[in-house]
Each structure stands twice: as structure tokens, then as C-alpha cells.
Amino acid sequence: MKYRTKKIVISAGETKLKLLILMPRDGKESDGSMSRRTGVLWIHGGGYVTGMAGMVHMSRAKNLVRKAGAVVVSPEYRLSGKAPYPAALNDCHYALMYLKDHANELGVRSDQLMVGGESAGGGLAASLCMYEKDTNGVSIAFQMPLYPMIDCEDTETSRDNHSPVWNTRRNHYGWKKYLSGISDKPVPCYASASRRTDCSGLPPAYTFVSTAEPFYAETVAYIEKMKKAGVEAQIDVYPGLFHAFDMLCPFLKVSLQAAKRFEERFDYAQKHYFAEQNV
């Protein structure tokens, strides 16, 4: 299925936010009415310090539009070099609010809004789920934080990690920049999702990660924490690969396998996970 891209600018508090919207080229039913599709907020990675909304075209989200008929919104959130936490989270919240408030216009089901992203985008997706739940904000049906950057402290796999693409040195730099606005107080889970102690009531989740990358331990711990809290959560683990292997080497057999599993879990989520909006 072909898709079209739309660029818009919305108000996000005291700033402006660019959104990239991907949607099936024909979003109408046979009677001419707009179809009701899954809405996905997909958040780009880049260690909170780099990246752009256009990365969605090389992400897992592209095929959610092409193969599953979803509508995907990708926000150009503020990077930490310009504005540290909570700027990026606030921007993602406004993007999610836009998706909810314009569901009819976009042909999206308001009871099936999902969030996801890779790396730092996965970290923002996880934190956003916590923020929306705690503030009685947008109801999220499913979360897809892929190999997420969620622990601001060293873990057994992010410590002394010298893998390509992302490693300990880059991880320390990314967190330092992102958390530069926080001082003299504990880091909240809305900045570093691993700080969350009670994961009950969070949306069902799926992720995948590789054993050689820095985020392996924190990703596994996040899924286990949700499972213990009674949240439906699944993870696929791929041995010995570097960070974001699926995006950087998309034609590897293992990357195709990871993409297939991801799309299968999304298909399951479309059939089983719904969340009515409070207002």
C-alpha cells in the first residue's frame, strides 16, 4: 500500500512543533466515508541530542502505514542541545494530543492510539505512557519502545560498552545533555523510564533488543517490571548485534526476522488492544 506524507505545524504550549504525518494514500471506505484506522505516534531516536522527524521513513513505523493501514504521526521534538528535559516529552505530549483531537480528520480510531519509537524515541514513548496515565491524559492502547534508552544510570550492559553505533561514551553524553536541566533532586520516570517502581496500569508493550548493545539490560528489566505488575509485555532478543541493527542493516536476515515479528505483534495489538478516551 502506498502512503502520502503531510507536514504541518501546531502550537505546543509556548512553542511551535512540526509534525510529519504518514497515511495511506486512499483513506476512504467504499461509501466515501473516512475509514477508522489505528493512530500511531512514532518518535525518532538519536540519544535525545540528534535526529529528525524524517527518520520515520527508515523506521519500523513506515510499514505500519504500508502494510497495516495505520496513520503515523512523527514529531520534530526539541533536542536537548536546544532544550533539555522536559522539552522533548512536552512536545511528544502535544503531538499525541493532536492525534487524539484530530482523530476524525485523520481517519483514526480515538480508542486505538499507540506510541512507539527507537532508542531515545523508545525512551520517550515509555515515559509518555507513564505521563499520560499519571495525569489522566490521552489513553494509550499499546506501546512499542524498541531498544529504548530508558536508564540514566549505568547497567551491566551499558557500562564499559564499546559497541559500534552506540556505546558507553555516547550514552553518558546523551544523558548528560538531556538531564542538564535537572539538579538536586531524583530523576523522574518521565525523564528516565527505568526510575518507575510501579508499572501497573501501563499499556501493553512489545519490544526487541540485541544482547551486545548498551540498552539490553534496561530493556529486559523494563519488560520484566511490567510483567510483574500484571501488564501484558513481550520482548524478542537477538544475540550479538549492535544498536539499531534493523534500521542500519535492513536487509540482513535477522533484520527481516525482527521486522516480521514486530509487524506480527502490531497486527495482534490492532485486533486486541483498545483504550477509550476519558474526554
PDB file of N, CA and C in Angstrom, residues 86-124:
ATOM      1  N   PRO A  86      12.214  18.987  30.391  1.00  0.00           N
ATOM      2  CA  PRO A  86      11.180  18.115  29.815  1.00  0.00           C
ATOM      3  C   PRO A  86      10.699  18.529  28.420  1.00  0.00           C
ATOM      4  N   ALA A  87      11.488  19.291  27.678  1.00  0.00           N
ATOM      5  CA  ALA A  87      11.018  19.834  26.403  1.00  0.00           C
ATOM      6  C   ALA A  87      10.555  18.747  25.436  1.00  0.00           C
ATOM      7  N   ALA A  88      11.377  17.704  25.246  1.00  0.00           N
ATOM      8  CA  ALA A  88      11.027  16.654  24.289  1.00  0.00           C
ATOM      9  C   ALA A  88       9.748  15.920  24.706  1.00  0.00           C
ATOM     10  N   LEU A  89       9.620  15.621  25.996  1.00  0.00           N
ATOM     11  CA  LEU A  89       8.423  14.945  26.479  1.00  0.00           C
ATOM     12  C   LEU A  89       7.189  15.822  26.273  1.00  0.00           C
ATOM     13  N   ASN A  90       7.310  17.107  26.574  1.00  0.00           N
ATOM     14  CA  ASN A  90       6.184  18.010  26.370  1.00  0.00           C
ATOM     15  C   ASN A  90       5.770  18.056  24.906  1.00  0.00           C
ATOM     16  N   ASP A  91       6.757  18.116  24.014  1.00  0.00           N
ATOM     17  CA  ASP A  91       6.451  18.140  22.582  1.00  0.00           C
ATOM     18  C   ASP A  91       5.720  16.872  22.152  1.00  0.00           C
ATOM     19  N   CYS A  92       6.172  15.732  22.651  1.00  0.00           N
ATOM     20  CA  CYS A  92       5.518  14.464  22.306  1.00  0.00           C
ATOM     21  C   CYS A  92       4.098  14.413  22.856  1.00  0.00           C
ATOM     22  N   HIS A  93       3.911  14.984  24.031  1.00  0.00           N
ATOM     23  CA  HIS A  93       2.555  15.053  24.596  1.00  0.00           C
ATOM     24  C   HIS A  93       1.632  15.869  23.698  1.00  0.00           C
ATOM     25  N   TYR A  94       2.102  17.015  23.234  1.00  0.00           N
ATOM     26  CA  TYR A  94       1.270  17.838  22.355  1.00  0.00           C
ATOM     27  C   TYR A  94       0.995  17.139  21.027  1.00  0.00           C
ATOM     28  N   ALA A  95       1.974  16.402  20.521  1.00  0.00           N
ATOM     29  CA  ALA A  95       1.764  15.644  19.284  1.00  0.00           C
ATOM     30  C   ALA A  95       0.708  14.570  19.485  1.00  0.00           C
ATOM     31  N   LEU A  96       0.752  13.904  20.635  1.00  0.00           N
ATOM     32  CA  LEU A  96      -0.244  12.877  20.939  1.00  0.00           C
ATOM     33  C   LEU A  96      -1.626  13.499  21.116  1.00  0.00           C
ATOM     34  N   MET A  97      -1.670  14.664  21.751  1.00  0.00           N
ATOM     35  CA  MET A  97      -2.941  15.381  21.891  1.00  0.00           C
ATOM     36  C   MET A  97      -3.509  15.740  20.522  1.00  0.00           C
ATOM     37  N   TYR A  98      -2.636  16.151  19.614  1.00  0.00           N
ATOM     38  CA  TYR A  98      -3.097  16.466  18.260  1.00  0.00           C
ATOM     39  C   TYR A  98      -3.707  15.226  17.608  1.00  0.00           C
ATOM     40  N   LEU A  99      -3.042  14.100  17.760  1.00  0.00           N
ATOM     41  CA  LEU A  99      -3.541  12.858  17.173  1.00  0.00           C
ATOM     42  C   LEU A  99      -4.917  12.509  17.725  1.00  0.00           C
ATOM     43  N   LYS A 100      -5.091  12.694  19.020  1.00  0.00           N
ATOM     44  CA  LYS A 100      -6.393  12.411  19.638  1.00  0.00           C
ATOM     45  C   LYS A 100      -7.453  13.425  19.198  1.00  0.00           C
ATOM     46  N   ASP A 101      -7.127  14.708  19.266  1.00  0.00           N
ATOM     47  CA  ASP A 101      -8.116  15.749  18.987  1.00  0.00           C
ATOM     48  C   ASP A 101      -8.512  15.815  17.523  1.00  0.00           C
ATOM     49  N   HIS A 102      -7.650  15.318  16.634  1.00  0.00           N
ATOM     50  CA  HIS A 102      -7.938  15.355  15.195  1.00  0.00           C
ATOM     51  C   HIS A 102      -8.157  13.952  14.638  1.00  0.00           C
ATOM     52  N   ALA A 103      -8.601  13.051  15.493  1.00  0.00           N
ATOM     53  CA  ALA A 103      -8.807  11.665  15.071  1.00  0.00           C
ATOM     54  C   ALA A 103      -9.771  11.564  13.891  1.00  0.00           C
ATOM     55  N   ASN A 104     -10.892  12.276  13.952  1.00  0.00           N
ATOM     56  CA  ASN A 104     -11.865  12.198  12.861  1.00  0.00           C
ATOM     57  C   ASN A 104     -11.286  12.726  11.556  1.00  0.00           C
ATOM     58  N   GLU A 105     -10.593  13.839  11.649  1.00  0.00           N
ATOM     59  CA  GLU A 105      -9.984  14.448  10.468  1.00  0.00           C
ATOM     60  C   GLU A 105      -8.945  13.530   9.833  1.00  0.00           C
ATOM     61  N   LEU A 106      -8.200  12.801  10.674  1.00  0.00           N
ATOM     62  CA  LEU A 106      -7.146  11.907  10.191  1.00  0.00           C
ATOM     63  C   LEU A 106      -7.661  10.515   9.839  1.00  0.00           C
ATOM     64  N   GLY A 107      -8.923  10.257  10.131  1.00  0.00           N
ATOM     65  CA  GLY A 107      -9.468   8.928   9.883  1.00  0.00           C
ATOM     66  C   GLY A 107      -8.969   7.898  10.872  1.00  0.00           C
ATOM     67  N   VAL A 108      -8.728   8.345  12.102  1.00  0.00           N
ATOM     68  CA  VAL A 108      -8.126   7.493  13.136  1.00  0.00           C
ATOM     69  C   VAL A 108      -9.155   7.133  14.200  1.00  0.00           C
ATOM     70  N   ARG A 109      -9.034   5.917  14.718  1.00  0.00           N
ATOM     71  CA  ARG A 109      -9.854   5.489  15.852  1.00  0.00           C
ATOM     72  C   ARG A 109      -9.317   6.136  17.129  1.00  0.00           C
ATOM     73  N   SER A 110     -10.126   6.889  17.818  1.00  0.00           N
ATOM     74  CA  SER A 110      -9.656   7.526  19.049  1.00  0.00           C
ATOM     75  C   SER A 110      -9.459   6.520  20.172  1.00  0.00           C
ATOM     76  N   ASP A 111     -10.030   5.319  20.020  1.00  0.00           N
ATOM     77  CA  ASP A 111      -9.849   4.292  21.051  1.00  0.00           C
ATOM     78  C   ASP A 111      -8.692   3.340  20.729  1.00  0.00           C
ATOM     79  N   GLN A 112      -7.893   3.685  19.716  1.00  0.00           N
ATOM     80  CA  GLN A 112      -6.744   2.840  19.403  1.00  0.00           C
ATOM     81  C   GLN A 112      -5.559   3.716  18.986  1.00  0.00           C
ATOM     82  N   LEU A 113      -5.107   4.495  19.951  1.00  0.00           N
ATOM     83  CA  LEU A 113      -3.919   5.314  19.766  1.00  0.00           C
ATOM     84  C   LEU A 113      -2.744   4.600  20.411  1.00  0.00           C
ATOM     85  N   MET A 114      -1.652   4.486  19.673  1.00  0.00           N
ATOM     86  CA  MET A 114      -0.474   3.756  20.138  1.00  0.00           C
ATOM     87  C   MET A 114       0.747   4.661  20.052  1.00  0.00           C
ATOM     88  N   VAL A 115       1.778   4.318  20.810  1.00  0.00           N
ATOM     89  CA  VAL A 115       3.020   5.087  20.763  1.00  0.00           C
ATOM     90  C   VAL A 115       4.200   4.134  20.604  1.00  0.00           C
ATOM     91  N   GLY A 116       5.242   4.606  19.947  1.00  0.00           N
ATOM     92  CA  GLY A 116       6.434   3.783  19.774  1.00  0.00           C
ATOM     93  C   GLY A 116       7.588   4.631  19.305  1.00  0.00           C
ATOM     94  N   GLY A 117       8.735   3.995  19.196  1.00  0.00           N
ATOM     95  CA  GLY A 117       9.921   4.681  18.717  1.00  0.00           C
ATOM     96  C   GLY A 117      11.152   3.843  18.967  1.00  0.00           C
ATOM     97  N   GLU A 118      12.257   4.257  18.356  1.00  0.00           N
ATOM     98  CA  GLU A 118      13.517   3.550  18.541  1.00  0.00           C
ATOM     99  C   GLU A 118      14.443   4.343  19.441  1.00  0.00           C
ATOM    100  N   SER A 119      15.200   3.631  20.285  1.00  0.00           N
ATOM    101  CA  SER A 119      16.272   4.224  21.068  1.00  0.00           C
ATOM    102  C   SER A 119      15.738   5.328  21.984  1.00  0.00           C
ATOM    103  N   ALA A 120      16.231   6.561  21.832  1.00  0.00           N
ATOM    104  CA  ALA A 120      15.695   7.647  22.645  1.00  0.00           C
ATOM    105  C   ALA A 120      14.207   7.851  22.380  1.00  0.00           C
ATOM    106  N   GLY A 121      13.784   7.575  21.153  1.00  0.00           N
ATOM    107  CA  GLY A 121      12.360   7.638  20.846  1.00  0.00           C
ATOM    108  C   GLY A 121      11.573   6.593  21.609  1.00  0.00           C
ATOM    109  N   GLY A 122      12.190   5.419  21.806  1.00  0.00           N
ATOM    110  CA  GLY A 122      11.566   4.397  22.637  1.00  0.00           C
ATOM    111  C   GLY A 122      11.501   4.837  24.085  1.00  0.00           C
ATOM    112  N   GLY A 123      12.552   5.525  24.539  1.00  0.00           N
ATOM    113  CA  GLY A 123      12.550   6.053  25.897  1.00  0.00           C
ATOM    114  C   GLY A 123      11.456   7.084  26.094  1.00  0.00           C
ATOM    115  N   LEU A 124      11.293   7.973  25.117  1.00  0.00           N
ATOM    116  CA  LEU A 124      10.227   8.963  25.194  1.00  0.00           C
ATOM    117  C   LEU A 124       8.849   8.302  25.148  1.00  0.00           C
TER     118      LEU A 124
END
